CSV table of N, CA and C in Angstrom, one decimal:
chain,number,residue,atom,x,y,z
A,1,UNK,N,-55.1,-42.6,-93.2
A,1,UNK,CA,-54.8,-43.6,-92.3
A,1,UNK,C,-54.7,-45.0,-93.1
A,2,UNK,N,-53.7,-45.6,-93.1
A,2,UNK,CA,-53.3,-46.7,-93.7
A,2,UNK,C,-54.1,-48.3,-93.3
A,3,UNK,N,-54.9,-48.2,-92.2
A,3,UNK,CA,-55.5,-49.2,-91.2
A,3,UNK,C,-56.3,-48.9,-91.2
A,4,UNK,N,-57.9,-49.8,-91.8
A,4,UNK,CA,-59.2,-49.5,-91.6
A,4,UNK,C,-59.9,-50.9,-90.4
A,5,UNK,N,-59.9,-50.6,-89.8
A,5,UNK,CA,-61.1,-51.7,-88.6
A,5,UNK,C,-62.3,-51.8,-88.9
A,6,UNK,N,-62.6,-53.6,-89.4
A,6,UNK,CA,-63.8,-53.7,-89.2
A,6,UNK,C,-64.6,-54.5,-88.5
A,7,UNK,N,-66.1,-54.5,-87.8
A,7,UNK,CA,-66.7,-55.8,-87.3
A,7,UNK,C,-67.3,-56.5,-88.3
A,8,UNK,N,-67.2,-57.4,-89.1
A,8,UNK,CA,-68.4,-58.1,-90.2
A,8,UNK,C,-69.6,-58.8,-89.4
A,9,UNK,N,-70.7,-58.5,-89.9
A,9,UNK,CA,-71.8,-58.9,-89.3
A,9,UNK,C,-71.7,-60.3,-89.8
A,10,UNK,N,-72.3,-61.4,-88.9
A,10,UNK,CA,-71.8,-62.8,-88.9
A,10,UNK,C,-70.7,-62.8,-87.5
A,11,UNK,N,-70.3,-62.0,-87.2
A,11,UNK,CA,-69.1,-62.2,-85.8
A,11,UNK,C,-69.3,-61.4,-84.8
A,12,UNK,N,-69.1,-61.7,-83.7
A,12,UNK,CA,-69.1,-61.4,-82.6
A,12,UNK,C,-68.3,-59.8,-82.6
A,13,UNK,N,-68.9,-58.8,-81.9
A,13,UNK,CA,-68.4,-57.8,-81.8
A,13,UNK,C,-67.7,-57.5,-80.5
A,14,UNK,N,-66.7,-57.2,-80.0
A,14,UNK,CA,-66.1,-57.4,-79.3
A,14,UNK,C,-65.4,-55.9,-78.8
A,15,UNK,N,-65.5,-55.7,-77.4
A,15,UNK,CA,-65.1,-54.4,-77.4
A,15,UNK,C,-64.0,-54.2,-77.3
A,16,UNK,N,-62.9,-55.0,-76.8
A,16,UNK,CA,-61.5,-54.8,-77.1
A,16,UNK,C,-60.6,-54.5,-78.1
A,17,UNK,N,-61.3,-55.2,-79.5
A,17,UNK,CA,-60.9,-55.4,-80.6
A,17,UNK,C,-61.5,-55.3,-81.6
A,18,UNK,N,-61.1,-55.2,-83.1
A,18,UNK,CA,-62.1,-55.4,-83.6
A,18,UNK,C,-61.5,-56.7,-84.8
A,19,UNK,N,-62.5,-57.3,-85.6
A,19,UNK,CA,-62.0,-58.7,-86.1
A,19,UNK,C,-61.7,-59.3,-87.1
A,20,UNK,N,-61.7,-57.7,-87.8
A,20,UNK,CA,-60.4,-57.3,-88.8
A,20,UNK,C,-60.4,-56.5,-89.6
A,21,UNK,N,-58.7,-56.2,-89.8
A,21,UNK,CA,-58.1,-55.0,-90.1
A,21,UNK,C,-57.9,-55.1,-91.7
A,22,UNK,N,-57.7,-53.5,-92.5
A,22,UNK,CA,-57.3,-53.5,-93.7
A,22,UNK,C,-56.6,-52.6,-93.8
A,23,UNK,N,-55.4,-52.8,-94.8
A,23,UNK,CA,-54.3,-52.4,-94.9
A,23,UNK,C,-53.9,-51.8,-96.0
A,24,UNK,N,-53.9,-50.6,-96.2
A,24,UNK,CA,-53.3,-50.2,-97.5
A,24,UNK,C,-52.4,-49.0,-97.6
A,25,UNK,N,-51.8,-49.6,-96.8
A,25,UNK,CA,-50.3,-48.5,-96.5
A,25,UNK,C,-49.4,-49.0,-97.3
A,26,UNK,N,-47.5,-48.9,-97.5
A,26,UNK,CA,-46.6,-48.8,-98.4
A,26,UNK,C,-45.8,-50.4,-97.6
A,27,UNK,N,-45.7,-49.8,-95.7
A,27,UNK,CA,-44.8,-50.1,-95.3
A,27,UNK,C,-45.1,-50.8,-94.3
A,28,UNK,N,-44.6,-52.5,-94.0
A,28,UNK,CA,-45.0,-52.9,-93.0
A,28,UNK,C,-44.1,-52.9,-91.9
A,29,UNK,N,-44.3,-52.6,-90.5
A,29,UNK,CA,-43.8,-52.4,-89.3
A,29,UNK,C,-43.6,-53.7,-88.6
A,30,UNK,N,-42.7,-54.1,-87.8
A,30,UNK,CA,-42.9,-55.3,-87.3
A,30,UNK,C,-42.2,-55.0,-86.3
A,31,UNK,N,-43.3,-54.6,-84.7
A,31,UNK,CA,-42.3,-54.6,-83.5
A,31,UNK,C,-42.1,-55.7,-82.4
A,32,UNK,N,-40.8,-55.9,-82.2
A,32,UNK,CA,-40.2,-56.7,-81.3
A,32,UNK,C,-41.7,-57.2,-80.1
A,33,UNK,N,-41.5,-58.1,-79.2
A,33,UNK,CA,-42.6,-58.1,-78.3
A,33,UNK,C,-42.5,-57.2,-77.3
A,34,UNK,N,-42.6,-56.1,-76.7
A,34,UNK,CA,-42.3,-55.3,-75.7
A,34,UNK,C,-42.7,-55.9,-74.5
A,35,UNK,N,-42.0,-55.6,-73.4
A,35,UNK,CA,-42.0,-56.3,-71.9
A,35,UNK,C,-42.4,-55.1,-70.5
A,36,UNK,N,-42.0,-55.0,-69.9
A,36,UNK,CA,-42.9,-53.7,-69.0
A,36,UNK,C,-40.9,-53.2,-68.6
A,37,UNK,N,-40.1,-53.4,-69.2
A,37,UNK,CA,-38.7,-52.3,-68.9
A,37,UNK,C,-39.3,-51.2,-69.3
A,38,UNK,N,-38.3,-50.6,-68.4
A,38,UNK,CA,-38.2,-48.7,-68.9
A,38,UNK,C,-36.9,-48.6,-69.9
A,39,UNK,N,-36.1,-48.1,-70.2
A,39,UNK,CA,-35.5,-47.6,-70.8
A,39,UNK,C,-34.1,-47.8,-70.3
A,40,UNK,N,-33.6,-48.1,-69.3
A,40,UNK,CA,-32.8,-48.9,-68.6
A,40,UNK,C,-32.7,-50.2,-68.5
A,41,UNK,N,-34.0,-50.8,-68.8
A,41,UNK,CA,-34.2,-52.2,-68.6
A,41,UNK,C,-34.6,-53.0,-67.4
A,42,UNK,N,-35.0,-51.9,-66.4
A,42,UNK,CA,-35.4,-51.9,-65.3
A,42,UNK,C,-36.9,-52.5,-65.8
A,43,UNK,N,-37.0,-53.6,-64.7
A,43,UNK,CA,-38.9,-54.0,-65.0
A,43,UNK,C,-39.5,-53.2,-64.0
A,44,UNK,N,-40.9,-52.5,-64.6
A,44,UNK,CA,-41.9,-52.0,-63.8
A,44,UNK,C,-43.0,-52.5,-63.3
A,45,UNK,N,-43.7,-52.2,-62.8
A,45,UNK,CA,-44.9,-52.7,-61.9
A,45,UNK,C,-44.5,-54.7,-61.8
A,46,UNK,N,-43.9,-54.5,-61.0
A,46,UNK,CA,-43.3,-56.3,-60.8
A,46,UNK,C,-44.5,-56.9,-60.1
A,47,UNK,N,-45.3,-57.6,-60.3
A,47,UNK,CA,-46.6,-58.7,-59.7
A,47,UNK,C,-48.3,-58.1,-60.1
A,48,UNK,N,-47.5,-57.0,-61.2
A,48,UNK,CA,-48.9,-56.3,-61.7
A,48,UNK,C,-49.2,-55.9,-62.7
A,49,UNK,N,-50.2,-57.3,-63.1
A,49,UNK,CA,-50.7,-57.1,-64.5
A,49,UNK,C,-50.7,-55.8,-65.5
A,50,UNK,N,-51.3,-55.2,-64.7
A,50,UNK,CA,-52.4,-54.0,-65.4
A,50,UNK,C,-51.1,-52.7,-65.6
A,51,UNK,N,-50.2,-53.0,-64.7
A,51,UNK,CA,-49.2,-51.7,-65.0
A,51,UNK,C,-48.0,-52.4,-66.1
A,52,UNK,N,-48.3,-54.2,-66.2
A,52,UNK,CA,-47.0,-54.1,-67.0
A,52,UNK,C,-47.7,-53.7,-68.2
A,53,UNK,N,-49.0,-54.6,-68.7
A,53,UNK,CA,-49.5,-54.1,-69.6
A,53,UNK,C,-49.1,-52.4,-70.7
A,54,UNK,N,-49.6,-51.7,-69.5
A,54,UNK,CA,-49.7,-49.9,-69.8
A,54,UNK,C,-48.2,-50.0,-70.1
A,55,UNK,N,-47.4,-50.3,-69.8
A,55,UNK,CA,-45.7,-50.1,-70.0
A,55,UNK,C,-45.4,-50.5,-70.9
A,56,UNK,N,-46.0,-52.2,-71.3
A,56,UNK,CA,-45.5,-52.2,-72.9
A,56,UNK,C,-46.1,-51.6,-73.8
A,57,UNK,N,-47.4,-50.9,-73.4
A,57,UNK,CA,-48.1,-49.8,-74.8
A,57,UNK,C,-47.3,-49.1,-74.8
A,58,UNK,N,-46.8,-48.5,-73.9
A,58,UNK,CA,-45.8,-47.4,-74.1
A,58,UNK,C,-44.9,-47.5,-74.4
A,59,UNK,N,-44.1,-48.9,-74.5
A,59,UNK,CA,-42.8,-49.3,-75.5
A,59,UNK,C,-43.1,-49.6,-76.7
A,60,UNK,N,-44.2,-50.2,-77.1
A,60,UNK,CA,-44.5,-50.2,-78.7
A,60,UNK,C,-44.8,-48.9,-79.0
A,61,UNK,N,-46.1,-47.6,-78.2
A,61,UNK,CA,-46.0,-46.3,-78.5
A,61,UNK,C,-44.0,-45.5,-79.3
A,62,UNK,N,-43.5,-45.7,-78.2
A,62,UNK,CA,-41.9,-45.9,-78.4
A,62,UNK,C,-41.7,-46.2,-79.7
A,63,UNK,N,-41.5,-47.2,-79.9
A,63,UNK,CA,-41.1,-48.2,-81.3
A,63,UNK,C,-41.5,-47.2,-82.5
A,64,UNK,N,-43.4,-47.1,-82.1
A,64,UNK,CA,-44.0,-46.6,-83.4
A,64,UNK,C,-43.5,-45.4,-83.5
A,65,UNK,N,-42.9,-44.4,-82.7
A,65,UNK,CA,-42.7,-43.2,-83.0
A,65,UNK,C,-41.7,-43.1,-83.7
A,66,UNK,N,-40.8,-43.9,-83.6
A,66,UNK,CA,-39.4,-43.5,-84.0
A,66,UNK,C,-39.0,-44.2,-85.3
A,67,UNK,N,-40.2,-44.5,-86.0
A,67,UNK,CA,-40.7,-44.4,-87.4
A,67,UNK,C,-41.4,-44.1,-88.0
A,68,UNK,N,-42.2,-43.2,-87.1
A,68,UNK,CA,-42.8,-42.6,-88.0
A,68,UNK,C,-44.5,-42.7,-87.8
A,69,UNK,N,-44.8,-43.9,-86.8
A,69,UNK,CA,-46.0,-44.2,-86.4
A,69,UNK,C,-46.6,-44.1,-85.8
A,70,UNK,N,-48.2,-44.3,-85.4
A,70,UNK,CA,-48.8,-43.8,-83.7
A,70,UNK,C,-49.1,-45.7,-84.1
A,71,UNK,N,-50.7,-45.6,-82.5
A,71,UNK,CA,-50.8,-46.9,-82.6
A,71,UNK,C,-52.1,-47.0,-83.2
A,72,UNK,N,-52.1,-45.8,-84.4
A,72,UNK,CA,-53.7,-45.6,-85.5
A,72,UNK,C,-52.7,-46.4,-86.6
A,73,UNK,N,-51.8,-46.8,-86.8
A,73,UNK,CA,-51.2,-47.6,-87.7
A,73,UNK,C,-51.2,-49.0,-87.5
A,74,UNK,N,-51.3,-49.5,-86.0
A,74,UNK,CA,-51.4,-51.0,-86.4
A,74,UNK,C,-52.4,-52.0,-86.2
A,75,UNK,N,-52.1,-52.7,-86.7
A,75,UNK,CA,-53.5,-53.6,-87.7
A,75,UNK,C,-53.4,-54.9,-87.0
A,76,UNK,N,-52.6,-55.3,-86.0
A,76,UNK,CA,-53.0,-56.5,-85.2
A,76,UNK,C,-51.3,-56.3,-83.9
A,77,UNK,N,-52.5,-57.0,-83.0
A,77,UNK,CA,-51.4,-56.8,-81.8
A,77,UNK,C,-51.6,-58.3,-81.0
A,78,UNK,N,-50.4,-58.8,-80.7
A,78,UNK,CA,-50.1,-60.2,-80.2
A,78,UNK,C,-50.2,-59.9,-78.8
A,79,UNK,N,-51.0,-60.4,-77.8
A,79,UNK,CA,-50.3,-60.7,-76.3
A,79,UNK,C,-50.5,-62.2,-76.1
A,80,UNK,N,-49.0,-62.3,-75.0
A,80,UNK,CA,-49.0,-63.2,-74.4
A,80,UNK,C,-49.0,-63.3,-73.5
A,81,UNK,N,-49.3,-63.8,-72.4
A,81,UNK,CA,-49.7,-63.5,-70.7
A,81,UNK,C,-49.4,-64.7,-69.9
A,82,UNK,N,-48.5,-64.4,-68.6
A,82,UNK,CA,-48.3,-65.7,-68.6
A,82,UNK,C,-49.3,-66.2,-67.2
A,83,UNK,N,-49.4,-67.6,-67.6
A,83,UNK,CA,-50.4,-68.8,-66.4
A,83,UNK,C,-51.7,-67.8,-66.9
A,84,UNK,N,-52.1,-67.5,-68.0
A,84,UNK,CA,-53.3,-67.5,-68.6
A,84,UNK,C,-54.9,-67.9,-67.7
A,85,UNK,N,-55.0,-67.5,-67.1
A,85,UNK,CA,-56.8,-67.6,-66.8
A,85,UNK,C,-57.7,-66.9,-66.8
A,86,UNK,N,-58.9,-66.8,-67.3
A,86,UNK,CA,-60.0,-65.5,-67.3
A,86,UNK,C,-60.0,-65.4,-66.4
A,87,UNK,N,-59.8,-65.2,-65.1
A,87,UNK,CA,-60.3,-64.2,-64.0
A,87,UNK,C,-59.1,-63.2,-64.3
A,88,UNK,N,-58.3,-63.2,-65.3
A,88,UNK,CA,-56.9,-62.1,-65.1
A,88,UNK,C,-57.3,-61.0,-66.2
A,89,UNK,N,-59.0,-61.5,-66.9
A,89,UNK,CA,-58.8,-60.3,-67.4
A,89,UNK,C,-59.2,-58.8,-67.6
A,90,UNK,N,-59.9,-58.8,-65.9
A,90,UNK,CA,-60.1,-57.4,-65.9
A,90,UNK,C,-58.7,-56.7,-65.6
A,91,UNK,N,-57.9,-57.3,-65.0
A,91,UNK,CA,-56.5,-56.2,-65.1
A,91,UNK,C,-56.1,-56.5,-66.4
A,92,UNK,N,-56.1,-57.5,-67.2
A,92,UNK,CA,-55.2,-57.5,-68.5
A,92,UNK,C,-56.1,-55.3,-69.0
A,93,UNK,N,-57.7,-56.2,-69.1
A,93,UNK,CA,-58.7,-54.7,-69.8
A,93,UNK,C,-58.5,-53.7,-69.1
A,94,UNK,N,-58.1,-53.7,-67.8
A,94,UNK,CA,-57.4,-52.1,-66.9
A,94,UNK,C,-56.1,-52.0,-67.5
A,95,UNK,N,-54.9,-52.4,-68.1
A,95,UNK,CA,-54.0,-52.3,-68.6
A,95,UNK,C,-53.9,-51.3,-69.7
A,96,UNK,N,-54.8,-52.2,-70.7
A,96,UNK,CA,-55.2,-51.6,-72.2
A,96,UNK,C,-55.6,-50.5,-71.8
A,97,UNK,N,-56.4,-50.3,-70.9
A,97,UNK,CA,-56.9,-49.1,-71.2
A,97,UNK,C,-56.2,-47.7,-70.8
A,98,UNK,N,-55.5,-48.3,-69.2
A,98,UNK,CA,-54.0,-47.4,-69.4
A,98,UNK,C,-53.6,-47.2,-70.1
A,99,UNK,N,-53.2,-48.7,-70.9
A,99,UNK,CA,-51.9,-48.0,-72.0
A,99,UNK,C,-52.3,-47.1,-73.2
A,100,UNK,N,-53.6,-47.6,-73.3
A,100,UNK,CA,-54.2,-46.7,-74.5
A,100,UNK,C,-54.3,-45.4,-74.6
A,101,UNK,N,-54.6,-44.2,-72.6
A,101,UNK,CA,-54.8,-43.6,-72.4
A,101,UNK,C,-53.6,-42.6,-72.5
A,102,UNK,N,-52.9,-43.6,-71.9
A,102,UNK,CA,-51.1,-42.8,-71.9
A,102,UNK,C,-50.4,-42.7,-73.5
A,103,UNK,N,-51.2,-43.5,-74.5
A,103,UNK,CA,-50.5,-43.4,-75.7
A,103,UNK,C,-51.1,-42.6,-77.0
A,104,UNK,N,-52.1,-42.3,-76.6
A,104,UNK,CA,-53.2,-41.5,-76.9
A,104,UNK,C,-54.0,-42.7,-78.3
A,105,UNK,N,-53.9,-43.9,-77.9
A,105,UNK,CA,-54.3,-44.8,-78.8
A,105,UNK,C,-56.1,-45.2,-78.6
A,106,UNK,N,-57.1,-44.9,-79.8
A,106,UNK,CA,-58.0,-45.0,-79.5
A,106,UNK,C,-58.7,-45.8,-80.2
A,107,UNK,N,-57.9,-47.0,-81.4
A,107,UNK,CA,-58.4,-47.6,-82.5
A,107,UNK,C,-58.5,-48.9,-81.9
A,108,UNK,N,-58.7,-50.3,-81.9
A,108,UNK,CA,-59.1,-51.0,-81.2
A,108,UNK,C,-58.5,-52.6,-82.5
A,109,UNK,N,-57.2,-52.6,-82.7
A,109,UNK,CA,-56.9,-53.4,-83.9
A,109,UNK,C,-56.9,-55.1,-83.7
A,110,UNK,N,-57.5,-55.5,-84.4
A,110,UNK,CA,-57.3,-57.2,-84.1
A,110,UNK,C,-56.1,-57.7,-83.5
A,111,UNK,N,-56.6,-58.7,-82.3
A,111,UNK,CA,-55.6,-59.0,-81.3
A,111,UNK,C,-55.8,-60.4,-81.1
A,112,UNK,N,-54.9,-61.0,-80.7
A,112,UNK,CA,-54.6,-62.4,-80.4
A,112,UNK,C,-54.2,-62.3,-79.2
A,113,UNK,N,-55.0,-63.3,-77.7
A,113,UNK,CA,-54.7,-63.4,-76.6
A,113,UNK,C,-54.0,-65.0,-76.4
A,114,UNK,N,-52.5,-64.9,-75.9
A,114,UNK,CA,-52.2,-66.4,-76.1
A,114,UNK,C,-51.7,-66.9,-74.4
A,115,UNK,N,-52.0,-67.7,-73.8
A,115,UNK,CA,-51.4,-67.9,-72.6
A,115,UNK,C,-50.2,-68.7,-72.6
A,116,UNK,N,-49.6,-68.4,-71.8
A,116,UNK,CA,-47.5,-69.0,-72.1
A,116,UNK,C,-47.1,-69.5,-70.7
A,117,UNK,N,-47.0,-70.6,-70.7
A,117,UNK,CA,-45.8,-70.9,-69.4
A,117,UNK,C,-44.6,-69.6,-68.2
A,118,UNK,N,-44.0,-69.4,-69.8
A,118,UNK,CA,-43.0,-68.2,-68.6
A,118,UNK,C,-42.6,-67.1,-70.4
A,119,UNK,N,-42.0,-66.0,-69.4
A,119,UNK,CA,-41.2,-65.5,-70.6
A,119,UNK,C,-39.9,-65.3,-70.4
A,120,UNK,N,-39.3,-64.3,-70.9
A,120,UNK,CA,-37.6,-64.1,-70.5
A,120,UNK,C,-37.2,-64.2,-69.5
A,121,UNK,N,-37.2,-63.3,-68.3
A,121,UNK,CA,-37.2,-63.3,-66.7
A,121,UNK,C,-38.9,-63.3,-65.9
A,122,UNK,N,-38.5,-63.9,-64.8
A,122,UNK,CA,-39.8,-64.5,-64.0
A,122,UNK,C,-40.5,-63.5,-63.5
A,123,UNK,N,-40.1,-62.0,-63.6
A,123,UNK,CA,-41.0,-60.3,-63.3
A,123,UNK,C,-41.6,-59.9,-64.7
A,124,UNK,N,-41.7,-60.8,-66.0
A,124,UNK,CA,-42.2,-60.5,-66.8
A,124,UNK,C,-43.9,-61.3,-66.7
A,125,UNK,N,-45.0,-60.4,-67.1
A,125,UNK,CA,-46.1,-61.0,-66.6
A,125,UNK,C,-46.5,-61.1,-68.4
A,126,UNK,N,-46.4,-60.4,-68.8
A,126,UNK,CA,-47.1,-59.7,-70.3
A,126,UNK,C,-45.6,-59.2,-71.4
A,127,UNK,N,-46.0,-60.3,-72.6
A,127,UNK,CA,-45.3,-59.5,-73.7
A,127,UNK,C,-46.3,-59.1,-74.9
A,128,UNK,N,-46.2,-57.9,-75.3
A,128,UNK,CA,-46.6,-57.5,-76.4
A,128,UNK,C,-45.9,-57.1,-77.8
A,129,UNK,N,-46.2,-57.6,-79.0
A,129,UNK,CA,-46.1,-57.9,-80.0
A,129,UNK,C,-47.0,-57.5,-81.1
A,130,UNK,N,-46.4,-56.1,-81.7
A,130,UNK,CA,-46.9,-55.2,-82.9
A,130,UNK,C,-46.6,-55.4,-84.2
A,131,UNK,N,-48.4,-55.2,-85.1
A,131,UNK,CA,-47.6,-55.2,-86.7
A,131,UNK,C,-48.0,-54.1,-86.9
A,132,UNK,N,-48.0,-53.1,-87.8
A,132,UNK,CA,-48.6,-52.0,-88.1
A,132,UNK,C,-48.3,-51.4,-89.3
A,133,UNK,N,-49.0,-50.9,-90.2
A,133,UNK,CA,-48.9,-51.0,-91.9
A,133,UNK,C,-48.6,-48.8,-91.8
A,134,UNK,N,-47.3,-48.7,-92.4
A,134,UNK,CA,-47.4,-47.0,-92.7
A,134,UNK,C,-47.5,-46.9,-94.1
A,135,UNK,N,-47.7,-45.5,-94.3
A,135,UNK,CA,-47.8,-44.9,-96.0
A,135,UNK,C,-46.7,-45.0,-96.3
């Protein structure tokens, strides 16, 4: 596995994530931000966090397959969420853990939570944004 996770003692341990990754794979991956479309372009779960979430795992799942990757290859994951407030993030953590479940992703890679004004169209709640290192 090209991605090793670590907690360094001195930092907060965190169960979502961990607070950093090491890399010593060949190839770096760089996936687009994924949005909760299906494959048509159609948006899913429209006013709900937690299902758009699981949908963009499953479009980066997507992404990573069709090079070659699962999501034990990447080494930091971007979200952006939009009108950002902590009470949103027990559905943001019911999301993850959907999408994790459906992607069969169990590694936990350094992540950046950013809150955003808006995104593309106004039924987008969540974009995610993958790097991930292959052999």
């Amino acid at each position: 596995m090209p991605v090793t996770l670590v907690n360094p003692a001195g930092l907060p341990a965190i169960d979502a994530y961990r607070q950093v990754s090491i890399s010593s794979g060949s190839r770096l991956v760089f996936v687009a931000g994924q949005v909760a479309w299906d494959a048509e372009g159609t948006t899913l779960g429209e006013g709900d966090l937690a299902a758009q979430v699981e949908q963009c795992y499953r479009n980066i799942g997507t992404a990573l397959a069709e090079v070659g990757g699962t999501f034990e290859d990447v080494a930091k994951l971007t979200f952006h969420v939009v009108d950002w407030t902590p009470d949103k993030m027990p559905q943001l953590m019911e999301g993850i853990s959907r999408g994790a479940a459906a992607t069969g992703a169990v590694s936990a890679p350094p992540a950046t939570l950013l809150g955003v004004a808006a995104l593309d169209i106004p039924e987008h709640l969540v974009e995610i944004e993958a790097t991930a290192v292959l052999d």
